């Protein structure tokens, strides 16, 4: 395993982390005796495999159902000083409720402290205010830090880049969990800002939200050859020194195997990546046109400023991926989440576009005339049954 300095925390963190969103039994708390023994055994095997590989950063959250409780039956079996444990609690308007949720997390984990504690999902200005207002959640977290129950404080986010930059600018956080990978590099300015503040940088879900790379379309497999899409994406992310660790979201012990192939390539990452990056760009231009590839994102309105709340930037992005790389299954998964995931993935689909007038909101786009047609096409290609976030299922 390779390790990187996790910003000003000074922790040496493995370049891969064992994310805890997918190995739990239920998305709701249940009594320990309701967890099937074979499920708990598989989870323990996964954690043991993680640590054997040198992946000693175990990440979870209060919002991940039974994840913390199930980990609490395992983690005390390992030397505490050799683990880096992270949990997360969503900001609350009531700081007492936030504290109670953290105390529940610590009790479930059966630990005296966590190394990393995130405010989970600072995705909009309201949640930022809950976090940093006097007597708010960050003050609670700092008190926990003074009591020795928390070593370092960070935040996770699915919010827009400007919201992330605003949160970083408060200089209240030691590290950040955010989305950034090959197919969505919008948050690079936030990573640069985090680096300037000497914050640790943890990439959320590079293999799932980063393209369902555990089940990629054949076209993407061919374009990423001789690497698998998963190894390509890992290498792409880790070739940037500002990125410190990628969450793997393991659910089984064998889920680490493909990722580990990236380690031996890191020393030569730029040379290995260049021909693949060129193939990917060439194919996008071939399918979509060079002018569109380079300018489609210019002048687009936010969903708040679009009739019907349509999230035009996200829909066009998903359409691009579907047309260029045959990423239709991924596009459907994300597209049908729109309108159903609140601030975690905001905005609406384009299914009612015929009832809306978009001309005014597209006035600054060089592609204003053709975007409505593309939105209709995207809805035909990707539309279907509504999808819920995992935690809502």
mmCIF file of C-alpha atoms in Angstrom:
data_model
loop_
_atom_site.group_PDB
_atom_site.id
_atom_site.type_symbol
_atom_site.label_atom_id
_atom_site.label_comp_id
_atom_site.label_asym_id
_atom_site.label_seq_id
_atom_site.Cartn_x
_atom_site.Cartn_y
_atom_site.Cartn_z
ATOM 1 C CA UNK A 1 0.000 0.000 0.000
ATOM 2 C CA UNK A 2 1.072 3.570 -0.600
ATOM 3 C CA UNK A 3 0.310 6.388 1.817
ATOM 4 C CA UNK A 4 0.008 10.154 1.538
ATOM 5 C CA UNK A 5 0.095 12.954 4.055
ATOM 6 C CA UNK A 6 -3.560 13.854 4.699
ATOM 7 C CA UNK A 7 -3.067 17.598 4.768
ATOM 8 C CA UNK A 8 -2.652 19.369 8.073
ATOM 9 C CA UNK A 9 -3.927 16.380 10.003
ATOM 10 C CA UNK A 10 -0.412 14.944 9.385
ATOM 11 C CA UNK A 11 -2.018 11.482 9.192
ATOM 12 C CA UNK A 12 -0.401 9.069 6.748
ATOM 13 C CA UNK A 13 -3.507 7.863 4.956
ATOM 14 C CA UNK A 14 -3.635 4.984 2.454
ATOM 15 C CA UNK A 15 -4.367 6.032 -1.128
ATOM 16 C CA UNK A 16 -7.416 3.751 -0.950
ATOM 17 C CA UNK A 17 -9.984 3.921 1.854
ATOM 18 C CA UNK A 18 -12.555 1.350 2.894
ATOM 19 C CA UNK A 19 -15.828 3.260 2.494
ATOM 20 C CA UNK A 20 -18.727 1.987 4.564
ATOM 21 C CA UNK A 21 -21.793 2.892 2.499
ATOM 22 C CA UNK A 22 -22.380 -0.478 0.847
ATOM 23 C CA UNK A 23 -21.484 -3.270 3.248
ATOM 24 C CA UNK A 24 -24.147 -2.728 5.901
ATOM 25 C CA UNK A 25 -27.157 -5.002 6.372
ATOM 26 C CA UNK A 26 -29.881 -2.329 6.547
ATOM 27 C CA UNK A 27 -30.220 1.384 5.871
ATOM 28 C CA UNK A 28 -32.035 1.739 9.181
ATOM 29 C CA UNK A 29 -30.852 0.910 12.699
ATOM 30 C CA UNK A 30 -31.886 -2.566 13.818
ATOM 31 C CA UNK A 31 -31.151 -4.662 16.885
ATOM 32 C CA UNK A 32 -27.775 -6.456 16.613
ATOM 33 C CA UNK A 33 -29.393 -9.896 16.818
ATOM 34 C CA UNK A 34 -31.363 -9.143 13.633
ATOM 35 C CA UNK A 35 -28.191 -8.970 11.539
ATOM 36 C CA UNK A 36 -27.755 -12.382 9.873
ATOM 37 C CA UNK A 37 -24.545 -14.094 11.071
ATOM 38 C CA UNK A 38 -23.379 -14.779 7.511
ATOM 39 C CA UNK A 39 -23.746 -11.090 6.639
ATOM 40 C CA UNK A 40 -21.743 -10.034 9.676
ATOM 41 C CA UNK A 41 -19.110 -12.650 8.860
ATOM 42 C CA UNK A 42 -18.760 -11.306 5.305
ATOM 43 C CA UNK A 43 -18.357 -7.787 6.675
ATOM 44 C CA UNK A 44 -15.646 -8.918 9.065
ATOM 45 C CA UNK A 45 -13.861 -10.730 6.231
ATOM 46 C CA UNK A 46 -14.006 -7.525 4.176
ATOM 47 C CA UNK A 47 -12.553 -5.394 6.978
ATOM 48 C CA UNK A 48 -9.812 -7.935 7.677
ATOM 49 C CA UNK A 49 -8.917 -8.032 3.983
ATOM 50 C CA UNK A 50 -8.848 -4.231 3.921
ATOM 51 C CA UNK A 51 -6.409 -4.042 6.806
ATOM 52 C CA UNK A 52 -4.283 -6.883 5.408
ATOM 53 C CA UNK A 53 -3.922 -4.798 2.232
ATOM 54 C CA UNK A 54 -2.772 -1.811 4.302
ATOM 55 C CA UNK A 55 -6.090 -0.009 3.885
ATOM 56 C CA UNK A 56 -6.432 1.015 7.522
ATOM 57 C CA UNK A 57 -8.757 3.981 6.914
ATOM 58 C CA UNK A 58 -12.302 2.788 7.612
ATOM 59 C CA UNK A 59 -15.019 5.318 6.755
ATOM 60 C CA UNK A 60 -18.693 5.228 7.726
ATOM 61 C CA UNK A 61 -21.531 7.544 8.794
ATOM 62 C CA UNK A 62 -24.509 7.806 11.103
ATOM 63 C CA UNK A 63 -26.612 7.906 7.962
ATOM 64 C CA UNK A 64 -25.375 4.492 6.783
ATOM 65 C CA UNK A 65 -27.859 2.431 8.754
ATOM 66 C CA UNK A 66 -26.300 -0.549 10.535
ATOM 67 C CA UNK A 67 -22.789 0.169 9.223
ATOM 68 C CA UNK A 68 -21.479 1.692 12.473
ATOM 69 C CA UNK A 69 -23.056 -0.957 14.672
ATOM 70 C CA UNK A 70 -21.658 -3.785 12.571
ATOM 71 C CA UNK A 71 -18.212 -2.183 12.540
ATOM 72 C CA UNK A 72 -18.408 -1.860 16.321
ATOM 73 C CA UNK A 73 -18.369 -5.631 16.601
ATOM 74 C CA UNK A 74 -15.154 -5.780 14.549
ATOM 75 C CA UNK A 75 -12.932 -2.727 15.014
ATOM 76 C CA UNK A 76 -12.126 -3.319 18.721
ATOM 77 C CA UNK A 77 -10.420 -6.563 17.637
ATOM 78 C CA UNK A 78 -7.631 -4.541 15.973
ATOM 79 C CA UNK A 79 -4.938 -2.375 17.626
ATOM 80 C CA UNK A 80 -6.631 1.016 17.862
ATOM 81 C CA UNK A 81 -3.495 3.009 17.051
ATOM 82 C CA UNK A 82 -3.187 1.237 13.691
ATOM 83 C CA UNK A 83 -6.644 2.319 12.508
ATOM 84 C CA UNK A 84 -7.887 5.592 11.034
ATOM 85 C CA UNK A 85 -11.639 5.648 11.660
ATOM 86 C CA UNK A 86 -13.963 8.243 10.152
ATOM 87 C CA UNK A 87 -17.651 8.779 10.757
ATOM 88 C CA UNK A 88 -20.013 11.518 9.668
ATOM 89 C CA UNK A 89 -23.122 13.244 11.045
ATOM 90 C CA UNK A 90 -25.359 15.565 9.030
ATOM 91 C CA UNK A 91 -25.577 19.196 10.208
ATOM 92 C CA UNK A 92 -28.668 19.998 12.244
ATOM 93 C CA UNK A 93 -30.400 23.254 13.167
ATOM 94 C CA UNK A 94 -30.468 21.852 16.706
ATOM 95 C CA UNK A 95 -26.870 21.436 17.895
ATOM 96 C CA UNK A 96 -28.007 19.188 20.747
ATOM 97 C CA UNK A 97 -29.498 16.742 18.248
ATOM 98 C CA UNK A 98 -26.220 16.808 16.292
ATOM 99 C CA UNK A 99 -24.313 15.955 19.485
ATOM 100 C CA UNK A 100 -26.711 13.133 20.335
ATOM 101 C CA UNK A 101 -26.214 11.607 16.889
ATOM 102 C CA UNK A 102 -22.440 11.709 17.288
ATOM 103 C CA UNK A 103 -22.649 10.068 20.711
ATOM 104 C CA UNK A 104 -24.785 7.343 19.140
ATOM 105 C CA UNK A 105 -22.129 6.863 16.449
ATOM 106 C CA UNK A 106 -19.358 6.496 19.012
ATOM 107 C CA UNK A 107 -21.424 4.040 21.063
ATOM 108 C CA UNK A 108 -22.175 1.907 18.004
ATOM 109 C CA UNK A 109 -18.523 1.916 16.951
ATOM 110 C CA UNK A 110 -17.469 0.885 20.488
ATOM 111 C CA UNK A 111 -14.568 3.331 20.331
ATOM 112 C CA UNK A 112 -13.351 6.034 22.689
ATOM 113 C CA UNK A 113 -12.679 8.410 19.800
ATOM 114 C CA UNK A 114 -12.736 8.746 16.010
ATOM 115 C CA UNK A 115 -9.753 10.027 14.096
ATOM 116 C CA UNK A 116 -11.823 11.889 11.506
ATOM 117 C CA UNK A 117 -15.260 13.414 12.050
ATOM 118 C CA UNK A 118 -17.144 14.930 9.104
ATOM 119 C CA UNK A 119 -20.122 17.204 8.985
ATOM 120 C CA UNK A 120 -22.013 15.119 6.447
ATOM 121 C CA UNK A 121 -23.442 16.814 3.382
ATOM 122 C CA UNK A 122 -22.813 20.567 3.504
ATOM 123 C CA UNK A 123 -24.618 20.932 0.197
ATOM 124 C CA UNK A 124 -26.277 24.349 0.478
ATOM 125 C CA UNK A 125 -26.117 27.634 2.385
ATOM 126 C CA UNK A 126 -28.676 26.535 4.981
ATOM 127 C CA UNK A 127 -26.588 23.525 5.988
ATOM 128 C CA UNK A 128 -23.436 25.637 6.022
ATOM 129 C CA UNK A 129 -25.158 28.067 8.372
ATOM 130 C CA UNK A 130 -26.197 25.196 10.675
ATOM 131 C CA UNK A 131 -22.536 24.215 10.698
ATOM 132 C CA UNK A 132 -20.710 27.479 11.352
ATOM 133 C CA UNK A 133 -23.211 29.705 13.191
ATOM 134 C CA UNK A 134 -22.323 30.531 16.827
ATOM 135 C CA UNK A 135 -23.231 27.532 18.977
ATOM 136 C CA UNK A 136 -23.734 25.431 15.853
ATOM 137 C CA UNK A 137 -22.399 22.067 14.764
ATOM 138 C CA UNK A 138 -18.759 23.088 14.290
ATOM 139 C CA UNK A 139 -18.688 24.400 17.863
ATOM 140 C CA UNK A 140 -20.017 21.045 19.063
ATOM 141 C CA UNK A 141 -17.365 19.233 17.000
ATOM 142 C CA UNK A 142 -14.591 21.405 18.454
ATOM 143 C CA UNK A 143 -15.809 20.694 21.965
ATOM 144 C CA UNK A 144 -15.701 16.973 21.179
ATOM 145 C CA UNK A 145 -12.179 17.519 19.868
ATOM 146 C CA UNK A 146 -11.158 19.191 23.131
ATOM 147 C CA UNK A 147 -12.610 16.212 25.023
ATOM 148 C CA UNK A 148 -10.507 13.789 22.970
ATOM 149 C CA UNK A 149 -13.470 12.152 21.225
ATOM 150 C CA UNK A 150 -12.537 13.583 17.817
ATOM 151 C CA UNK A 151 -9.040 14.147 16.448
ATOM 152 C CA UNK A 152 -9.737 16.084 13.230
ATOM 153 C CA UNK A 153 -12.823 17.777 11.772
ATOM 154 C CA UNK A 154 -13.838 17.808 8.126
ATOM 155 C CA UNK A 155 -16.886 18.019 5.919
ATOM 156 C CA UNK A 156 -18.390 15.999 3.103
ATOM 157 C CA UNK A 157 -20.305 17.544 0.247
ATOM 158 C CA UNK A 158 -22.342 16.815 -2.863
ATOM 159 C CA UNK A 159 -22.926 20.528 -3.378
ATOM 160 C CA UNK A 160 -22.000 22.831 -6.268
ATOM 161 C CA UNK A 161 -18.408 24.011 -6.541
ATOM 162 C CA UNK A 162 -19.124 27.559 -5.383
ATOM 163 C CA UNK A 163 -20.771 26.187 -2.233
ATOM 164 C CA UNK A 164 -17.743 23.987 -1.568
ATOM 165 C CA UNK A 165 -15.376 26.924 -2.069
ATOM 166 C CA UNK A 166 -17.401 29.011 0.363
ATOM 167 C CA UNK A 167 -17.168 26.267 2.978
ATOM 168 C CA UNK A 168 -13.423 25.811 2.489
ATOM 169 C CA UNK A 169 -12.936 29.566 2.853
ATOM 170 C CA UNK A 170 -14.241 29.442 6.442
ATOM 171 C CA UNK A 171 -10.993 27.621 7.334
ATOM 172 C CA UNK A 172 -12.883 25.632 9.974
ATOM 173 C CA UNK A 173 -12.133 22.202 8.531
ATOM 174 C CA UNK A 174 -9.060 19.973 8.357
ATOM 175 C CA UNK A 175 -10.171 17.869 5.406
ATOM 176 C CA UNK A 176 -12.853 17.443 2.755
ATOM 177 C CA UNK A 177 -14.801 14.539 1.209
ATOM 178 C CA UNK A 178 -15.991 15.455 -2.299
ATOM 179 C CA UNK A 179 -16.742 14.112 -5.776
ATOM 180 C CA UNK A 180 -14.084 14.373 -8.477
ATOM 181 C CA UNK A 181 -13.047 11.810 -11.090
ATOM 182 C CA UNK A 182 -12.454 11.542 -14.839
ATOM 183 C CA UNK A 183 -16.058 11.913 -15.989
ATOM 184 C CA UNK A 184 -16.749 14.866 -13.665
ATOM 185 C CA UNK A 185 -13.852 17.227 -12.994
ATOM 186 C CA UNK A 186 -15.960 20.269 -12.073
ATOM 187 C CA UNK A 187 -14.688 20.345 -8.491
ATOM 188 C CA UNK A 188 -11.021 20.766 -9.365
ATOM 189 C CA UNK A 189 -11.063 24.425 -8.159
ATOM 190 C CA UNK A 190 -12.288 23.140 -4.789
ATOM 191 C CA UNK A 191 -9.460 20.606 -4.624
ATOM 192 C CA UNK A 192 -6.978 23.376 -5.396
ATOM 193 C CA UNK A 193 -8.516 25.560 -2.685
ATOM 194 C CA UNK A 194 -8.386 22.677 -0.197
ATOM 195 C CA UNK A 195 -4.721 22.150 -1.079
ATOM 196 C CA UNK A 196 -4.026 25.844 -0.491
ATOM 197 C CA UNK A 197 -5.572 25.452 2.985
ATOM 198 C CA UNK A 198 -3.490 22.285 3.541
ATOM 199 C CA UNK A 199 -6.641 20.184 3.896
ATOM 200 C CA UNK A 200 -6.821 16.443 3.391
ATOM 201 C CA UNK A 201 -8.692 15.447 0.194
ATOM 202 C CA UNK A 202 -10.864 12.308 0.128
ATOM 203 C CA UNK A 203 -12.646 11.393 -3.121
ATOM 204 C CA UNK A 204 -16.172 10.009 -2.702
ATOM 205 C CA UNK A 205 -17.394 7.051 -4.778
ATOM 206 C CA UNK A 206 -14.983 7.160 -7.746
ATOM 207 C CA UNK A 207 -16.127 3.756 -9.003
ATOM 208 C CA UNK A 208 -19.922 4.088 -8.600
ATOM 209 C CA UNK A 209 -20.774 7.775 -8.985
ATOM 210 C CA UNK A 210 -17.641 7.922 -11.128
ATOM 211 C CA UNK A 211 -19.298 5.793 -13.799
ATOM 212 C CA UNK A 212 -20.519 2.407 -12.460
ATOM 213 C CA UNK A 213 -17.047 1.211 -13.366
ATOM 214 C CA UNK A 214 -17.583 -2.212 -11.799
ATOM 215 C CA UNK A 215 -19.949 -2.855 -14.735
ATOM 216 C CA UNK A 216 -18.694 -0.649 -17.574
ATOM 217 C CA UNK A 217 -20.036 -0.624 -21.140
ATOM 218 C CA UNK A 218 -17.886 -2.459 -23.667
ATOM 219 C CA UNK A 219 -17.039 0.775 -25.450
ATOM 220 C CA UNK A 220 -15.510 2.251 -22.304
ATOM 221 C CA UNK A 221 -13.568 -0.973 -21.739
ATOM 222 C CA UNK A 222 -12.075 -0.668 -25.220
ATOM 223 C CA UNK A 223 -11.240 3.017 -24.845
ATOM 224 C CA UNK A 224 -9.482 2.478 -21.499
ATOM 225 C CA UNK A 225 -7.499 -0.542 -22.694
ATOM 226 C CA UNK A 226 -4.953 -1.827 -21.679
ATOM 227 C CA UNK A 227 -6.298 -0.761 -18.277
ATOM 228 C CA UNK A 228 -9.753 -1.540 -16.963
ATOM 229 C CA UNK A 229 -11.960 1.576 -16.625
ATOM 230 C CA UNK A 230 -11.709 1.191 -12.841
ATOM 231 C CA UNK A 231 -7.907 1.102 -12.784
ATOM 232 C CA UNK A 232 -7.768 3.957 -15.307
ATOM 233 C CA UNK A 233 -9.970 6.125 -13.104
ATOM 234 C CA UNK A 234 -8.009 5.275 -9.951
ATOM 235 C CA UNK A 235 -4.775 6.140 -11.708
ATOM 236 C CA UNK A 236 -6.237 9.341 -13.142
ATOM 237 C CA UNK A 237 -7.326 10.536 -9.690
ATOM 238 C CA UNK A 238 -4.164 9.520 -7.850
ATOM 239 C CA UNK A 239 -1.869 10.975 -10.522
ATOM 240 C CA UNK A 240 -2.822 14.331 -8.983
ATOM 241 C CA UNK A 241 -0.815 14.828 -5.786
ATOM 242 C CA UNK A 242 -3.533 17.085 -4.322
ATOM 243 C CA UNK A 243 -5.737 13.978 -4.048
ATOM 244 C CA UNK A 244 -4.877 11.844 -1.039
ATOM 245 C CA UNK A 245 -7.297 8.911 -0.911
ATOM 246 C CA UNK A 246 -10.121 7.296 -2.896
ATOM 247 C CA UNK A 247 -13.092 5.578 -1.268
ATOM 248 C CA UNK A 248 -13.575 2.057 -2.606
ATOM 249 C CA UNK A 249 -17.039 1.301 -1.216
ATOM 250 C CA UNK A 250 -16.186 -2.362 -0.705
ATOM 251 C CA UNK A 251 -18.994 -4.800 0.040
ATOM 252 C CA UNK A 252 -16.965 -8.015 -0.302
ATOM 253 C CA UNK A 253 -13.368 -8.922 0.427
ATOM 254 C CA UNK A 254 -12.572 -9.350 -3.282
ATOM 255 C CA UNK A 255 -13.721 -5.811 -4.106
ATOM 256 C CA UNK A 256 -10.215 -4.503 -3.390
ATOM 257 C CA UNK A 257 -8.456 -6.691 -5.951
ATOM 258 C CA UNK A 258 -8.945 -4.658 -9.135
ATOM 259 C CA UNK A 259 -8.109 -1.375 -7.425
ATOM 260 C CA UNK A 260 -4.835 -2.698 -6.060
ATOM 261 C CA UNK A 261 -3.573 -3.107 -9.632
ATOM 262 C CA UNK A 262 -3.238 0.679 -9.822
ATOM 263 C CA UNK A 263 -0.565 0.809 -7.128
ATOM 264 C CA UNK A 264 2.268 -0.569 -9.220
ATOM 265 C CA UNK A 265 1.456 1.904 -12.016
ATOM 266 C CA UNK A 266 1.504 5.099 -9.965
ATOM 267 C CA UNK A 267 5.198 5.808 -10.507
ATOM 268 C CA UNK A 268 4.574 5.952 -14.260
ATOM 269 C CA UNK A 269 1.021 7.306 -14.249
ATOM 270 C CA UNK A 270 1.345 10.217 -16.674
ATOM 271 C CA UNK A 271 2.963 8.113 -19.407
ATOM 272 C CA UNK A 272 0.369 5.330 -19.017
ATOM 273 C CA UNK A 273 -2.602 7.699 -18.917
ATOM 274 C CA UNK A 274 -1.761 9.945 -21.864
ATOM 275 C CA UNK A 275 -2.760 7.605 -24.742
ATOM 276 C CA UNK A 276 -5.989 6.642 -22.944
ATOM 277 C CA UNK A 277 -6.898 10.270 -22.319
ATOM 278 C CA UNK A 278 -6.288 11.010 -25.991
ATOM 279 C CA UNK A 279 -8.552 8.124 -27.067
ATOM 280 C CA UNK A 280 -11.341 9.267 -24.755
ATOM 281 C CA UNK A 281 -11.180 12.859 -25.963
ATOM 282 C CA UNK A 282 -10.987 11.828 -29.624
ATOM 283 C CA UNK A 283 -14.074 9.631 -29.265
ATOM 284 C CA UNK A 284 -16.052 12.372 -27.515
ATOM 285 C CA UNK A 285 -15.202 14.811 -30.329
ATOM 286 C CA UNK A 286 -16.017 12.201 -32.952
ATOM 287 C CA UNK A 287 -19.478 11.567 -31.479
ATOM 288 C CA UNK A 288 -20.412 15.039 -30.249
ATOM 289 C CA UNK A 289 -18.367 17.482 -32.308
ATOM 290 C CA UNK A 290 -15.375 19.512 -31.141
ATOM 291 C CA UNK A 291 -17.279 22.767 -30.660
ATOM 292 C CA UNK A 292 -19.892 21.075 -28.451
ATOM 293 C CA UNK A 293 -17.288 19.185 -26.401
ATOM 294 C CA UNK A 294 -15.400 22.386 -25.654
ATOM 295 C CA UNK A 295 -18.311 24.773 -25.134
ATOM 296 C CA UNK A 296 -21.490 22.877 -24.138
ATOM 297 C CA UNK A 297 -21.203 23.967 -20.489
ATOM 298 C CA UNK A 298 -20.870 27.708 -21.167
ATOM 299 C CA UNK A 299 -23.661 30.002 -19.991
ATOM 300 C CA UNK A 300 -25.951 27.317 -18.625
ATOM 301 C CA UNK A 301 -28.440 28.308 -15.905
ATOM 302 C CA UNK A 302 -28.581 26.618 -12.514
ATOM 303 C CA UNK A 303 -31.657 24.527 -11.787
ATOM 304 C CA UNK A 304 -32.860 27.283 -9.422
ATOM 305 C CA UNK A 305 -32.967 29.675 -12.377
ATOM 306 C CA UNK A 306 -34.604 27.281 -14.845
ATOM 307 C CA UNK A 307 -38.361 26.827 -15.377
ATOM 308 C CA UNK A 308 -39.535 23.626 -13.745
ATOM 309 C CA UNK A 309 -36.232 23.352 -11.876
ATOM 310 C CA UNK A 310 -34.736 21.349 -14.751
ATOM 311 C CA UNK A 311 -31.074 20.600 -14.035
ATOM 312 C CA UNK A 312 -29.806 21.391 -17.524
ATOM 313 C CA UNK A 313 -26.045 21.083 -16.811
ATOM 314 C CA UNK A 314 -26.429 17.618 -15.276
ATOM 315 C CA UNK A 315 -28.758 16.346 -18.009
ATOM 316 C CA UNK A 316 -26.461 17.520 -20.808
ATOM 317 C CA UNK A 317 -23.479 15.969 -19.011
ATOM 318 C CA UNK A 318 -25.258 12.611 -18.731
ATOM 319 C CA UNK A 319 -26.324 12.795 -22.392
ATOM 320 C CA UNK A 320 -22.718 13.471 -23.408
ATOM 321 C CA UNK A 321 -21.526 10.376 -21.532
ATOM 322 C CA UNK A 322 -24.274 8.224 -23.010
ATOM 323 C CA UNK A 323 -23.565 9.309 -26.595
ATOM 324 C CA UNK A 324 -19.760 9.404 -26.400
ATOM 325 C CA UNK A 325 -19.064 6.324 -24.276
ATOM 326 C CA UNK A 326 -22.318 4.296 -24.282
ATOM 327 C CA UNK A 327 -22.705 5.037 -20.546
ATOM 328 C CA UNK A 328 -26.477 4.615 -20.761
ATOM 329 C CA UNK A 329 -26.950 2.527 -17.609
ATOM 330 C CA UNK A 330 -24.993 5.085 -15.606
ATOM 331 C CA UNK A 331 -26.962 7.899 -17.195
ATOM 332 C CA UNK A 332 -30.270 6.231 -16.318
ATOM 333 C CA UNK A 333 -29.186 5.678 -12.712
ATOM 334 C CA UNK A 334 -28.319 9.345 -12.241
ATOM 335 C CA UNK A 335 -31.006 10.906 -14.451
ATOM 336 C CA UNK A 336 -33.878 9.133 -12.715
ATOM 337 C CA UNK A 337 -32.577 10.297 -9.358
ATOM 338 C CA UNK A 338 -33.330 13.901 -10.319
ATOM 339 C CA UNK A 339 -36.353 15.239 -8.450
ATOM 340 C CA UNK A 340 -36.025 12.509 -5.851
ATOM 341 C CA UNK A 341 -32.862 13.208 -3.867
ATOM 342 C CA UNK A 342 -33.352 16.697 -2.356
ATOM 343 C CA UNK A 343 -30.097 18.610 -1.881
ATOM 344 C CA UNK A 344 -27.935 15.528 -2.475
ATOM 345 C CA UNK A 345 -28.684 15.596 -6.233
ATOM 346 C CA UNK A 346 -30.985 18.552 -6.864
ATOM 347 C CA UNK A 347 -33.134 19.662 -9.747
ATOM 348 C CA UNK A 348 -35.642 17.941 -12.004
ATOM 349 C CA UNK A 349 -35.697 15.800 -15.141
ATOM 350 C CA UNK A 350 -36.696 17.132 -18.569
ATOM 351 C CA UNK A 351 -39.849 15.028 -18.802
ATOM 352 C CA UNK A 352 -42.126 18.094 -18.821
ATOM 353 C CA UNK A 353 -40.011 20.190 -21.163
ATOM 354 C CA UNK A 354 -42.822 20.645 -23.695
ATOM 355 C CA UNK A 355 -44.739 22.652 -21.103
ATOM 356 C CA UNK A 356 -41.852 25.051 -20.389
ATOM 357 C CA UNK A 357 -40.254 28.035 -22.086
ATOM 358 C CA UNK A 358 -36.446 27.843 -21.800
ATOM 359 C CA UNK A 359 -35.429 30.607 -24.197
ATOM 360 C CA UNK A 360 -34.854 33.259 -21.532
ATOM 361 C CA UNK A 361 -32.772 31.076 -19.207
ATOM 362 C CA UNK A 362 -30.552 29.920 -22.096
ATOM 363 C CA UNK A 363 -29.790 33.398 -23.381
ATOM 364 C CA UNK A 364 -26.096 33.131 -22.421
ATOM 365 C CA UNK A 365 -25.525 29.715 -23.987
ATOM 366 C CA UNK A 366 -23.920 29.477 -27.452
ATOM 367 C CA UNK A 367 -26.089 26.393 -27.997
ATOM 368 C CA UNK A 368 -29.436 27.854 -26.903
ATOM 369 C CA UNK A 369 -31.208 26.813 -30.108
ATOM 370 C CA UNK A 370 -30.368 23.122 -29.901
ATOM 371 C CA UNK A 371 -30.360 22.466 -26.144
ATOM 372 C CA UNK A 372 -34.156 21.985 -25.814
ATOM 373 C CA UNK A 373 -34.008 19.266 -28.469
ATOM 374 C CA UNK A 374 -31.098 17.563 -26.729
ATOM 375 C CA UNK A 375 -32.984 17.658 -23.431
ATOM 376 C CA UNK A 376 -35.940 15.916 -25.084
ATOM 377 C CA UNK A 377 -33.612 13.323 -26.579
ATOM 378 C CA UNK A 378 -31.939 12.791 -23.201
ATOM 379 C CA UNK A 379 -35.305 12.193 -21.571
ATOM 380 C CA UNK A 380 -36.229 9.632 -24.236
ATOM 381 C CA UNK A 381 -32.869 7.874 -23.883
ATOM 382 C CA UNK A 382 -32.453 7.961 -20.121
ATOM 383 C CA UNK A 383 -35.932 8.441 -18.682
ATOM 384 C CA UNK A 384 -37.667 5.707 -16.776
ATOM 385 C CA UNK A 385 -38.722 4.734 -13.298
ATOM 386 C CA UNK A 386 -37.737 7.154 -10.546
ATOM 387 C CA UNK A 387 -34.658 6.181 -8.564
ATOM 388 C CA UNK A 388 -34.110 6.845 -4.864
ATOM 389 C CA UNK A 389 -30.857 7.418 -3.028
ATOM 390 C CA UNK A 390 -29.654 4.227 -1.360
ATOM 391 C CA UNK A 391 -30.366 5.642 2.068
ATOM 392 C CA UNK A 392 -34.007 6.240 1.076
ATOM 393 C CA UNK A 393 -34.674 2.696 -0.129
#
